[in-house]
XYZ file of C-alpha atoms in Angstrom:
687
model
C -58.329 -28.266 -74.046
C -61.410 -28.497 -71.807
C -62.352 -25.327 -70.080
C -64.004 -24.934 -66.848
C -66.623 -22.344 -66.291
C -65.862 -20.949 -62.658
C -68.325 -18.891 -60.944
C -67.200 -16.180 -58.506
C -69.697 -17.395 -55.970
C -67.613 -20.554 -55.560
C -64.872 -18.382 -54.053
C -67.038 -16.124 -52.010
C -65.731 -15.778 -48.421
C -68.167 -16.758 -45.687
C -69.168 -14.394 -42.853
C -67.568 -16.585 -40.263
C -64.164 -16.137 -42.043
C -64.617 -12.376 -42.329
C -65.434 -12.218 -38.638
C -62.315 -14.108 -37.529
C -59.470 -11.949 -36.171
C -56.708 -14.273 -37.086
C -54.762 -12.980 -40.089
C -51.802 -15.308 -39.874
C -53.128 -18.815 -39.725
C -54.466 -20.278 -43.098
C -57.720 -22.073 -43.349
C -56.780 -25.595 -44.453
C -60.312 -26.152 -45.753
C -59.780 -23.269 -48.225
C -56.899 -25.214 -49.822
C -59.218 -28.168 -50.829
C -62.037 -25.742 -51.828
C -60.053 -23.190 -53.745
C -57.566 -25.334 -55.789
C -58.467 -25.350 -59.334
C -55.216 -25.196 -61.229
C -51.793 -27.064 -60.803
C -53.885 -29.659 -58.883
C -51.482 -32.499 -59.688
C -48.371 -30.677 -58.721
C -49.946 -29.652 -55.410
C -51.154 -33.063 -54.801
C -47.654 -34.629 -55.112
C -46.238 -31.997 -52.666
C -48.882 -32.803 -50.003
C -48.852 -36.642 -50.667
C -45.195 -37.379 -51.611
C -45.500 -41.170 -51.068
C -48.072 -41.704 -53.706
C -47.550 -43.305 -57.142
C -46.397 -40.818 -59.919
C -48.891 -40.600 -62.706
C -45.996 -39.984 -65.115
C -43.775 -42.924 -64.247
C -46.067 -45.270 -62.353
C -43.400 -45.521 -59.666
C -43.221 -44.362 -56.162
C -41.914 -40.844 -56.017
C -38.488 -40.480 -54.604
C -38.678 -37.730 -51.772
C -35.436 -35.938 -51.059
C -36.585 -33.857 -48.056
C -37.170 -35.144 -44.647
C -40.861 -36.225 -44.174
C -42.398 -35.385 -40.810
C -45.886 -36.134 -39.338
C -46.916 -32.576 -39.464
C -46.708 -30.200 -42.370
C -46.672 -26.362 -42.647
C -47.106 -23.881 -45.347
C -50.426 -25.400 -46.520
C -48.789 -28.865 -47.009
C -45.790 -27.621 -49.028
C -43.358 -27.879 -46.128
C -42.380 -30.281 -43.550
C -42.682 -29.257 -39.810
C -39.196 -27.792 -39.932
C -40.422 -25.306 -42.653
C -38.263 -27.082 -45.290
C -39.832 -27.367 -48.771
C -40.747 -31.097 -49.536
C -38.752 -31.710 -52.644
C -38.782 -34.829 -54.949
C -36.604 -36.120 -57.682
C -37.858 -34.606 -60.992
C -39.559 -31.540 -59.339
C -39.081 -28.487 -61.621
C -38.461 -25.273 -59.637
C -38.063 -21.828 -60.929
C -39.885 -18.777 -61.968
C -41.719 -20.608 -64.625
C -43.364 -23.020 -62.100
C -43.475 -20.574 -59.032
C -46.938 -19.478 -57.811
C -45.370 -16.001 -57.279
C -44.519 -15.695 -60.954
C -41.402 -14.745 -62.897
C -41.615 -11.032 -61.612
C -40.080 -12.269 -58.384
C -36.869 -13.440 -59.773
C -33.341 -12.179 -60.552
C -34.397 -11.450 -64.152
C -38.184 -10.828 -64.562
C -37.880 -10.786 -68.280
C -37.124 -14.515 -68.572
C -38.364 -17.691 -67.064
C -36.200 -20.256 -65.285
C -36.648 -24.119 -64.775
C -34.484 -26.148 -62.620
C -35.128 -29.873 -62.502
C -34.216 -31.446 -59.135
C -31.798 -34.499 -59.446
C -30.502 -35.086 -55.830
C -29.928 -33.458 -52.551
C -26.498 -32.172 -51.796
C -26.921 -31.304 -48.186
C -29.134 -29.567 -45.412
C -28.445 -27.343 -42.507
C -30.120 -24.805 -40.209
C -31.042 -22.354 -42.930
C -32.423 -24.818 -45.462
C -31.535 -27.417 -48.119
C -29.310 -27.513 -51.134
C -30.097 -29.620 -54.228
C -28.358 -30.661 -57.387
C -30.444 -29.604 -60.334
C -30.333 -29.315 -64.126
C -30.974 -25.870 -65.678
C -33.435 -26.759 -68.345
C -33.048 -23.402 -70.079
C -29.248 -23.560 -70.444
C -28.548 -27.355 -70.212
C -26.062 -27.137 -67.329
C -25.809 -28.523 -63.762
C -26.454 -26.080 -61.010
C -26.901 -26.053 -57.145
C -30.203 -24.687 -55.738
C -30.295 -23.560 -52.107
C -33.840 -23.475 -50.669
C -34.143 -21.493 -47.513
C -36.849 -22.344 -44.938
C -40.046 -20.435 -45.180
C -39.649 -18.540 -42.013
C -39.205 -14.799 -41.645
C -35.727 -14.798 -40.050
C -34.171 -17.222 -42.646
C -35.870 -15.183 -45.455
C -34.406 -11.830 -44.407
C -30.938 -13.341 -43.839
C -31.247 -14.957 -47.265
C -31.994 -11.498 -48.855
C -28.718 -10.296 -47.229
C -26.847 -13.143 -48.754
C -28.285 -12.169 -52.073
C -27.128 -8.694 -51.644
C -23.632 -9.650 -50.656
C -23.288 -12.143 -53.386
C -24.452 -9.574 -55.832
C -21.987 -7.059 -54.619
C -19.125 -9.570 -54.992
C -20.238 -11.017 -58.409
C -21.192 -7.658 -60.039
C -18.693 -5.289 -58.423
C -15.750 -6.491 -56.453
C -15.048 -9.897 -58.120
C -16.920 -9.669 -61.513
C -14.603 -12.213 -63.306
C -14.433 -14.756 -60.332
C -10.575 -14.556 -60.119
C -10.865 -13.879 -56.468
C -12.474 -17.281 -55.865
C -15.986 -16.298 -54.702
C -18.778 -18.543 -55.683
C -20.928 -17.435 -58.655
C -24.725 -16.727 -57.913
C -26.643 -17.505 -61.197
C -30.155 -16.731 -60.135
C -32.620 -16.234 -57.437
C -36.413 -16.478 -57.206
C -39.359 -17.003 -54.830
C -41.139 -20.450 -54.808
C -44.030 -21.169 -52.513
C -42.843 -18.693 -49.997
C -39.376 -20.005 -50.080
C -36.290 -17.923 -51.137
C -34.246 -20.032 -53.659
C -30.674 -19.111 -54.717
C -29.068 -20.796 -57.631
C -25.204 -21.354 -57.688
C -22.749 -22.846 -60.003
C -22.197 -26.542 -59.148
C -18.783 -27.238 -57.637
C -17.025 -30.433 -56.499
C -15.934 -31.890 -53.235
C -15.084 -29.571 -50.256
C -11.773 -29.530 -48.351
C -13.325 -31.575 -45.437
C -14.404 -34.389 -47.922
C -10.931 -34.235 -49.520
C -9.269 -34.659 -46.115
C -11.562 -37.570 -45.451
C -10.536 -39.152 -48.729
C -6.935 -38.610 -47.739
C -7.645 -40.467 -44.453
C -7.010 -37.395 -42.366
C -3.339 -37.354 -43.344
C -3.128 -33.642 -44.446
C -1.897 -32.333 -47.731
C 1.551 -31.569 -49.083
C 3.106 -28.166 -48.441
C 2.590 -27.193 -52.058
C -1.081 -27.944 -51.886
C -1.470 -26.064 -48.600
C 0.262 -23.105 -50.113
C -2.051 -23.143 -53.068
C -5.139 -23.550 -51.208
C -4.219 -20.823 -48.645
C -3.370 -18.298 -51.382
C -6.733 -18.832 -52.971
C -8.533 -18.498 -49.553
C -6.565 -15.338 -48.785
C -7.422 -13.866 -52.159
C -11.038 -14.235 -51.352
C -10.695 -12.782 -47.941
C -8.829 -9.853 -49.364
C -11.672 -8.951 -51.624
C -14.109 -9.415 -48.679
C -11.950 -7.051 -46.619
C -12.063 -4.503 -49.486
C -15.847 -4.707 -49.619
C -16.132 -4.466 -45.736
C -17.842 -8.007 -45.668
C -17.199 -10.371 -42.847
C -17.804 -14.015 -43.943
C -18.421 -15.352 -40.394
C -18.299 -19.096 -41.276
C -14.913 -19.746 -42.926
C -14.398 -23.655 -42.495
C -13.191 -26.474 -44.604
C -16.772 -27.387 -45.548
C -17.231 -24.075 -47.142
C -14.153 -24.203 -49.375
C -15.100 -26.103 -52.408
C -12.858 -27.438 -55.126
C -13.601 -26.093 -58.693
C -12.716 -28.697 -61.185
C -12.626 -25.939 -64.048
C -9.779 -23.968 -62.306
C -8.214 -26.746 -60.144
C -8.687 -24.463 -57.269
C -11.035 -23.742 -54.429
C -13.917 -21.319 -54.030
C -15.442 -19.904 -51.000
C -19.258 -20.290 -50.636
C -21.940 -20.071 -48.074
C -22.443 -16.459 -47.312
C -25.564 -17.067 -45.314
C -24.002 -15.864 -42.076
C -22.079 -12.945 -43.654
C -22.486 -9.456 -42.477
C -20.719 -6.015 -42.912
C -18.158 -4.751 -40.590
C -19.831 -1.481 -40.152
C -22.996 -3.424 -39.062
C -22.342 -6.673 -37.358
C -25.528 -8.586 -36.775
C -24.906 -11.475 -34.269
C -22.696 -12.257 -31.336
C -22.779 -15.894 -31.922
C -21.050 -16.736 -35.149
C -18.563 -19.168 -36.696
C -18.311 -22.836 -36.270
C -16.810 -23.797 -32.892
C -13.438 -25.346 -34.086
C -12.760 -22.089 -36.190
C -14.288 -19.567 -33.798
C -12.153 -16.556 -32.824
C -11.528 -15.858 -29.167
C -13.222 -12.422 -29.416
C -16.506 -14.225 -30.309
C -16.341 -16.587 -27.420
C -15.398 -13.790 -25.008
C -17.963 -11.333 -26.205
C -15.649 -8.675 -27.767
C -16.857 -6.658 -30.735
C -15.474 -8.079 -33.864
C -14.315 -7.139 -37.331
C -12.911 -8.882 -40.498
C -10.118 -10.448 -38.154
C -12.338 -13.257 -37.190
C -12.166 -14.721 -40.693
C -8.367 -14.451 -40.466
C -8.366 -16.490 -37.160
C -10.450 -19.155 -39.046
C -7.973 -19.051 -41.907
C -5.152 -19.797 -39.460
C -7.048 -22.772 -37.991
C -7.778 -24.132 -41.518
C -3.865 -23.694 -42.605
C -2.982 -25.914 -39.613
C -5.713 -28.463 -40.349
C -4.583 -28.702 -43.989
C -1.192 -29.920 -42.741
C -2.327 -31.835 -39.753
C -5.415 -33.492 -41.244
C -7.578 -32.833 -38.193
C -8.684 -29.494 -36.507
C -6.130 -27.663 -34.524
C -8.573 -26.710 -31.676
C -11.251 -29.544 -31.744
C -13.076 -28.220 -28.647
C -16.313 -30.051 -27.438
C -17.729 -26.925 -25.865
C -16.943 -23.153 -25.750
C -15.202 -23.744 -22.366
C -13.148 -26.649 -23.773
C -12.456 -24.563 -26.974
C -10.946 -21.802 -24.909
C -9.004 -24.340 -22.819
C -7.479 -25.856 -26.063
C -6.521 -22.412 -27.530
C -4.715 -21.305 -24.327
C -3.219 -24.637 -23.609
C -1.451 -24.524 -27.004
C -1.006 -20.764 -27.564
C -0.643 -19.424 -24.077
C -2.786 -17.144 -21.981
C -4.826 -14.245 -23.230
C -3.651 -10.668 -22.274
C -5.506 -9.163 -19.491
C -6.370 -6.072 -21.503
C -8.208 -8.357 -24.045
C -10.085 -10.225 -21.280
C -11.214 -6.802 -19.800
C -13.114 -6.024 -22.956
C -15.119 -9.305 -22.977
C -18.869 -9.244 -21.905
C -18.648 -13.072 -21.320
C -15.139 -13.286 -19.838
C -16.608 -13.755 -16.376
C -18.204 -16.924 -17.601
C -14.971 -18.574 -18.233
C -12.461 -16.599 -15.966
C -12.007 -15.733 -12.295
C -10.656 -12.186 -11.767
C -8.186 -11.863 -8.984
C -7.268 -8.408 -7.606
C -8.319 -5.013 -8.986
C -6.590 -2.268 -10.920
C -3.231 -2.790 -12.871
C -2.304 -5.690 -10.601
C -5.389 -7.741 -11.464
C -5.099 -11.069 -13.227
C -7.467 -13.608 -14.728
C -7.412 -17.386 -14.023
C -9.510 -19.756 -16.023
C -12.152 -21.485 -14.032
C -11.959 -25.239 -13.287
C -14.270 -27.422 -15.287
C -16.331 -28.273 -12.092
C -16.864 -24.563 -11.549
C -18.173 -23.970 -15.019
C -20.431 -27.069 -14.646
C -21.955 -25.881 -11.335
C -22.445 -22.290 -12.603
C -24.112 -23.397 -15.978
C -26.017 -26.514 -14.621
C -24.370 -28.818 -17.262
C -21.953 -31.575 -17.597
C -18.844 -31.108 -19.766
C -17.348 -33.889 -21.692
C -13.833 -34.898 -20.581
C -11.026 -33.087 -22.391
C -9.408 -35.265 -25.155
C -5.822 -34.826 -26.273
C -5.370 -35.267 -30.043
C -1.729 -34.378 -30.172
C 1.265 -35.581 -28.227
C 2.949 -32.283 -28.623
C 1.796 -29.453 -26.189
C 2.767 -26.188 -28.144
C 2.124 -25.088 -31.651
C 5.887 -24.829 -32.269
C 6.518 -28.370 -31.231
C 3.636 -29.560 -33.355
C 4.728 -27.866 -36.717
C 8.530 -28.564 -36.264
C 8.074 -32.233 -35.335
C 5.214 -33.764 -37.122
C 5.623 -35.714 -40.324
C 5.645 -33.193 -43.154
C 5.284 -33.799 -46.992
C 6.858 -30.766 -48.597
C 5.808 -31.683 -52.118
C 5.797 -34.603 -54.523
C 9.400 -33.895 -55.460
C 11.905 -35.904 -53.349
C 14.533 -33.312 -53.817
C 12.308 -30.623 -52.295
C 11.475 -33.143 -49.580
C 15.121 -33.283 -48.384
C 16.235 -29.619 -49.066
C 15.221 -26.611 -46.858
C 12.631 -28.660 -44.796
C 13.640 -26.732 -41.647
C 13.184 -23.393 -43.231
C 9.884 -24.325 -44.639
C 8.606 -25.555 -41.208
C 9.745 -22.335 -39.601
C 8.059 -20.145 -42.310
C 4.832 -22.201 -42.018
C 4.973 -21.728 -38.060
C 5.397 -18.022 -38.401
C 2.685 -17.781 -41.047
C 0.089 -19.579 -38.733
C 1.088 -17.534 -35.735
C 0.506 -14.365 -37.509
C -3.060 -15.394 -38.346
C -3.642 -16.775 -34.724
C -2.653 -13.467 -32.922
C -4.893 -12.984 -29.958
C -5.259 -9.248 -30.399
C -7.619 -8.670 -33.508
C -5.961 -5.257 -34.218
C -2.511 -7.003 -34.519
C -3.703 -10.028 -36.404
C -2.625 -10.024 -40.027
C -4.913 -8.962 -42.707
C -5.344 -10.954 -45.899
C -3.125 -8.579 -47.930
C -0.477 -8.888 -45.340
C -0.584 -12.593 -45.052
C -0.197 -12.890 -48.969
C 3.074 -11.255 -48.688
C 4.447 -13.824 -46.219
C 7.462 -15.774 -47.481
C 5.426 -19.068 -47.009
C 3.166 -17.813 -49.733
C 5.675 -16.089 -52.065
C 8.190 -18.973 -51.556
C 10.888 -16.298 -50.914
C 13.744 -16.863 -48.308
C 12.700 -16.908 -44.648
C 15.126 -15.523 -42.139
C 13.524 -16.651 -38.896
C 11.116 -13.734 -38.415
C 8.924 -11.449 -40.674
C 6.913 -8.432 -40.355
C 4.420 -7.156 -42.895
C 5.646 -4.447 -45.244
C 4.372 -0.906 -44.689
C 1.604 0.435 -46.986
C -0.588 -2.653 -46.814
C -4.048 -2.758 -45.290
C -4.330 -2.923 -41.538
C -7.207 -4.201 -39.301
C -10.162 -1.723 -38.957
C -11.499 -0.915 -35.604
C -14.596 -2.974 -34.789
C -17.914 -0.971 -35.065
C -20.970 -1.282 -33.067
C -23.279 -0.725 -36.030
C -24.659 2.579 -34.754
C -22.983 4.663 -37.398
C -25.239 5.626 -40.359
C -24.398 7.577 -43.419
C -27.948 8.165 -44.520
C -31.199 8.181 -42.686
C -34.214 5.926 -43.399
C -36.118 8.761 -45.002
C -33.207 9.569 -47.271
C -32.925 5.892 -48.191
C -36.663 5.682 -48.973
C -36.543 8.860 -51.129
C -33.482 7.648 -52.972
C -34.864 4.260 -53.943
C -38.666 4.678 -54.008
C -39.300 8.399 -54.117
C -42.165 9.649 -51.828
C -44.911 7.458 -53.133
C -44.203 4.100 -51.428
C -46.807 2.085 -49.555
C -45.696 1.493 -46.071
C -47.182 -1.415 -44.201
C -46.491 -4.781 -42.904
C -44.730 -6.693 -45.776
C -45.290 -10.226 -47.040
C -42.688 -12.312 -48.741
C -42.912 -10.885 -52.203
C -43.068 -7.304 -51.209
C -40.005 -7.750 -48.907
C -38.105 -9.417 -51.837
C -39.097 -6.549 -54.111
C -37.888 -3.750 -51.862
C -34.604 -5.503 -51.345
C -33.820 -6.157 -55.036
C -34.934 -2.675 -56.065
C -32.780 -1.045 -53.314
C -29.795 -3.239 -54.288
C -29.887 -1.966 -57.792
C -29.912 1.566 -56.571
C -26.760 0.763 -54.634
C -28.229 0.113 -51.157
C -28.569 -2.874 -48.882
C -31.692 -2.902 -46.684
C -31.593 -3.382 -43.037
C -32.796 -6.942 -42.401
C -33.069 -6.435 -38.699
C -36.435 -4.963 -38.930
C -39.564 -6.693 -40.463
C -40.228 -3.517 -42.529
C -36.799 -2.432 -44.036
C -37.803 1.124 -44.628
C -38.120 1.944 -40.937
C -34.255 1.827 -40.317
C -31.157 3.155 -42.140
C -29.673 0.862 -44.580
C -26.676 -1.462 -43.858
C -24.850 -0.299 -46.975
C -21.055 0.090 -46.374
C -19.961 3.606 -47.314
C -17.261 2.265 -49.624
C -19.821 0.294 -51.670
C -22.176 3.306 -52.116
C -19.297 5.335 -53.359
C -18.189 2.509 -55.624
C -21.578 2.051 -57.012
C -22.020 5.747 -57.694
C -18.789 5.889 -59.501
C -19.719 2.892 -61.767
C -23.048 4.439 -62.423
C -21.409 7.610 -63.537
C -18.983 5.761 -65.886
C -22.022 3.743 -67.166
C -23.909 6.943 -68.089
C -20.740 8.437 -69.665
C -20.317 5.254 -71.939
C -17.377 3.827 -70.036
C -17.416 0.383 -68.598
C -20.489 0.376 -66.364
C -21.662 -2.133 -63.822
C -22.461 -5.689 -64.714
C -25.936 -5.771 -65.994
C -26.463 -9.552 -65.352
C -29.305 -8.847 -63.026
C -32.115 -6.926 -64.974
C -33.147 -3.493 -63.617
C -36.630 -3.852 -62.040
C -39.308 -1.472 -60.824
C -40.920 -2.091 -57.511
C -44.437 -3.369 -57.504
C -44.957 -1.342 -54.382
C -44.137 1.945 -56.109
C -47.399 3.484 -57.255
C -46.249 5.777 -59.879
C -48.004 7.570 -62.853
C -47.750 4.510 -64.958
C -49.640 2.178 -62.647
C -51.839 4.405 -60.442
C -54.780 3.719 -62.641
C -55.502 0.570 -60.820
C -55.915 2.252 -57.426
C -59.504 3.509 -57.409
C -61.598 1.727 -54.807
C -64.703 -0.369 -55.678
C -65.637 -0.918 -52.101
C -64.149 -1.516 -48.714
C -62.370 -4.839 -48.184
C -60.424 -6.497 -45.481
C -57.301 -8.889 -45.789
C -59.834 -11.718 -45.097
C -61.993 -10.877 -48.111
C -61.492 -13.710 -50.774
C -63.725 -12.353 -53.508
C -62.046 -9.714 -55.586
C -63.451 -7.818 -58.657
C -61.836 -6.154 -61.709
C -63.578 -3.808 -64.023
C -61.164 -3.274 -66.925
C -62.731 -3.399 -70.289
C -61.084 -5.786 -72.703
C -59.405 -7.856 -70.109
C -62.023 -9.795 -68.057
C -65.642 -9.876 -67.486
C -67.079 -7.658 -64.867
C -67.431 -9.478 -61.352
C -65.049 -12.311 -62.123
C -62.565 -13.268 -59.616
C -59.063 -12.595 -60.824
C -55.522 -11.382 -59.998
C -53.478 -9.229 -62.238
C -49.744 -9.342 -63.372
C -49.064 -12.396 -61.251
C -48.278 -10.438 -58.143
C -48.877 -10.736 -54.430
C -51.284 -7.926 -54.453
C -54.452 -9.917 -55.109
C -55.864 -9.399 -51.567
C -55.815 -5.665 -52.168
C -59.212 -4.061 -52.917
C -59.640 -3.800 -56.639
C -59.748 -0.469 -58.394
C -61.678 0.831 -61.303
C -59.867 2.352 -64.330
C -59.256 5.775 -63.209
C -57.094 8.616 -64.747
C -53.670 8.788 -62.906
C -54.165 12.473 -62.244
C -57.100 11.725 -59.896
C -55.032 10.183 -57.043
C -51.851 10.668 -55.164
C -50.324 8.596 -52.350
C -49.349 9.865 -48.948
C -47.770 7.840 -46.231
C -50.002 6.932 -43.196
C -48.033 8.039 -40.100
C -49.923 5.553 -38.008
C -48.670 2.433 -39.709
C -46.812 -0.127 -37.783
C -44.270 -2.344 -39.434
C -45.535 -5.423 -37.795
C -49.156 -4.997 -38.336
C -51.638 -4.579 -41.148
C -51.268 -1.050 -42.396
C -52.981 1.411 -44.648
C -52.407 4.063 -47.224
C -54.487 7.046 -47.995
C -55.618 7.752 -51.524
C -56.395 11.409 -51.592
C -58.635 13.088 -54.246
C -57.089 15.901 -56.188
C -59.850 17.167 -58.479
C -62.964 15.877 -56.796
C -63.990 13.616 -59.620
C -63.917 10.430 -57.746
C -66.718 9.231 -55.350
C -64.317 8.343 -52.548
C -62.050 11.127 -51.441
C -60.145 8.901 -49.112
C -59.662 5.168 -49.427
C -57.914 2.747 -47.115
C -55.901 -0.158 -48.796
C -55.460 -3.025 -46.298
C -52.380 -5.341 -46.832
C -51.405 -8.648 -45.139
C -48.468 -8.496 -42.617
C -47.519 -12.114 -42.693
C -44.689 -13.571 -44.818
C -46.019 -17.115 -44.730
C -49.426 -16.808 -46.427
C -50.579 -19.846 -48.401
C -50.877 -19.185 -52.156
C -53.843 -20.612 -54.054
C -53.668 -20.639 -57.807
C -56.892 -19.042 -59.355
C -57.593 -19.075 -63.136
C -57.985 -15.982 -65.000
C -59.217 -15.583 -68.434
C -57.492 -13.184 -70.905
C -60.515 -13.068 -73.135
C -63.818 -14.786 -73.791
C -62.551 -16.958 -76.628
C -62.803 -20.592 -75.820
C -59.548 -21.561 -77.630
C -57.449 -19.509 -75.216
C -55.841 -21.201 -72.417
C -56.146 -20.249 -68.646
C -53.368 -18.475 -67.012
C -52.900 -19.074 -63.258
C -51.970 -16.413 -60.705
C -51.761 -16.415 -56.817
C -54.467 -15.360 -54.339
C -54.169 -14.965 -50.630
C -56.496 -17.212 -48.564
C -57.070 -16.421 -44.865
C -59.230 -18.327 -42.544
C -59.596 -20.117 -39.233
C -56.714 -20.966 -36.955
C -55.032 -24.131 -38.002
C -52.032 -26.200 -37.103
C -49.465 -24.009 -38.952
C -47.479 -21.748 -36.658
C -46.154 -19.180 -39.037
C -43.741 -16.411 -38.090
C -43.996 -13.150 -39.874
C -40.903 -11.490 -41.049
């Protein structure tokens, strides 16, 4: 292999860059100037329409190509990674390195084969796991802070389900196989499943399924919702597209937890797909797990009918279709809604008051929009007429088709009505619905009430209750020696994964998750502690599929030796120096351990006892922060040093070669380096 002798002067930052006060916008000139490794891979990301040097054919680009690019040319203008057929993603090819993955002790390689879909949060690709020779699905989130933080919550929820509440997968939750960082994108790897329920209805020409299939699919959905209820998780997006057929079990699994939250800390007021959106969401009422049961009731009817039960064209039209088929909402429910006045006129006051839904023209005038005309999809007006009179295929058995059809229809109607109860506190829970005669196939006598002793709906919480403070959370997971500053992508990822393996879920509503109490449900914290105790006692402990990791932000006795300052630096300073005998020549540009800390000022090799870290009280979560390094014994030239850190999640990564030794036969190893510069076209959003 031919080696390149690189001079550190080539990478020296100019005074104009140092004087710039723009920390978040990359200098596009630096990309061309600094790239010295992986040049071919980077070139095919930036110019995907060129001829491949490997196949001599035009590269097949799976992502949408736009006129403008972001993330130093790796993304289109929608912040989606530009992906081609044959790309190999994973910790083995990531600029961030294998440390920022589910299992830092191994490397992963996923070769892209096709795109399965795209959405608001990112893209999903079919890929081949080159390490284990299996087909997988890789979800690549957009490289923007809000999507990244929500993705970290999705990883936390999937880890809770896969490793604690549904370890064997018998409750029909999708299996998360891996996760890693790739060019500022969070990537999550799942098992590859088959068609979803919506596609199956399409293939069936929207005729609906037999009652036996409806019963089977609803049982599997309710089993999943039951474990979510026990874990205090709200899925927030139950719909046919997220119920996917698993050919290995001949059943369905629930996926896409990208909108999920905890019932003790609901995040957003606008959730769920419109056709499956619960009334409390539309009216602005605090919600709980019952919104998933409303969606389940809508899906059950759709499995029978073949098309959505409430196919509203707007929120106003959605409310109209719900009340037109099920009747009016009770006044006490409308009184609780913060958005009730947008859809209803209140007549009178006190106990004699009542609500009347606005006319379409009133809603149009008040909101300055034009509503689509209401479309009727059914000739029957009420749900009872619909279920009792539509053509119904009981099963593939003609005898079952003839016998007990009326009883089955009545049981199905009662089953759907229990999940479409207007009052969330009266709506059935998953465990109650699983006991219904329609599911158990026991005799139905015309009416049914859930047996005593089963779980009941929990009161919706406003998210203000916390069981531990942010200080207690920080001490529990990181001790008292954590650098607190504005976080980049890798640091945020690191904090989330370390906290999760301590039984805590960080608060994603803040750019710095250490400034607010965690979102961890109390039940999960107790369950995790009990499993940890059993693990230490030799009993069946928690699933160790995800390797325990140590935060790169935790400056402990084992890595404090790197923290002695050579000289003052700024986040814009490109040149870095390492003086560590036996590793690299003095004055050579390098990064160490393939981490996102290469813009930190480099430290000489100093005994760990010479320094300790204290938190700087003046640090802001959204700004560049600092940490004091205080001298203990007076043997270091600088008694106090300030370590500057970048605050932006979307910082371009430039691979810089480092030499392990001076022998010419040794290969280069590439590691990331932050480059800051003049204001460019990229408009990045920090976490």
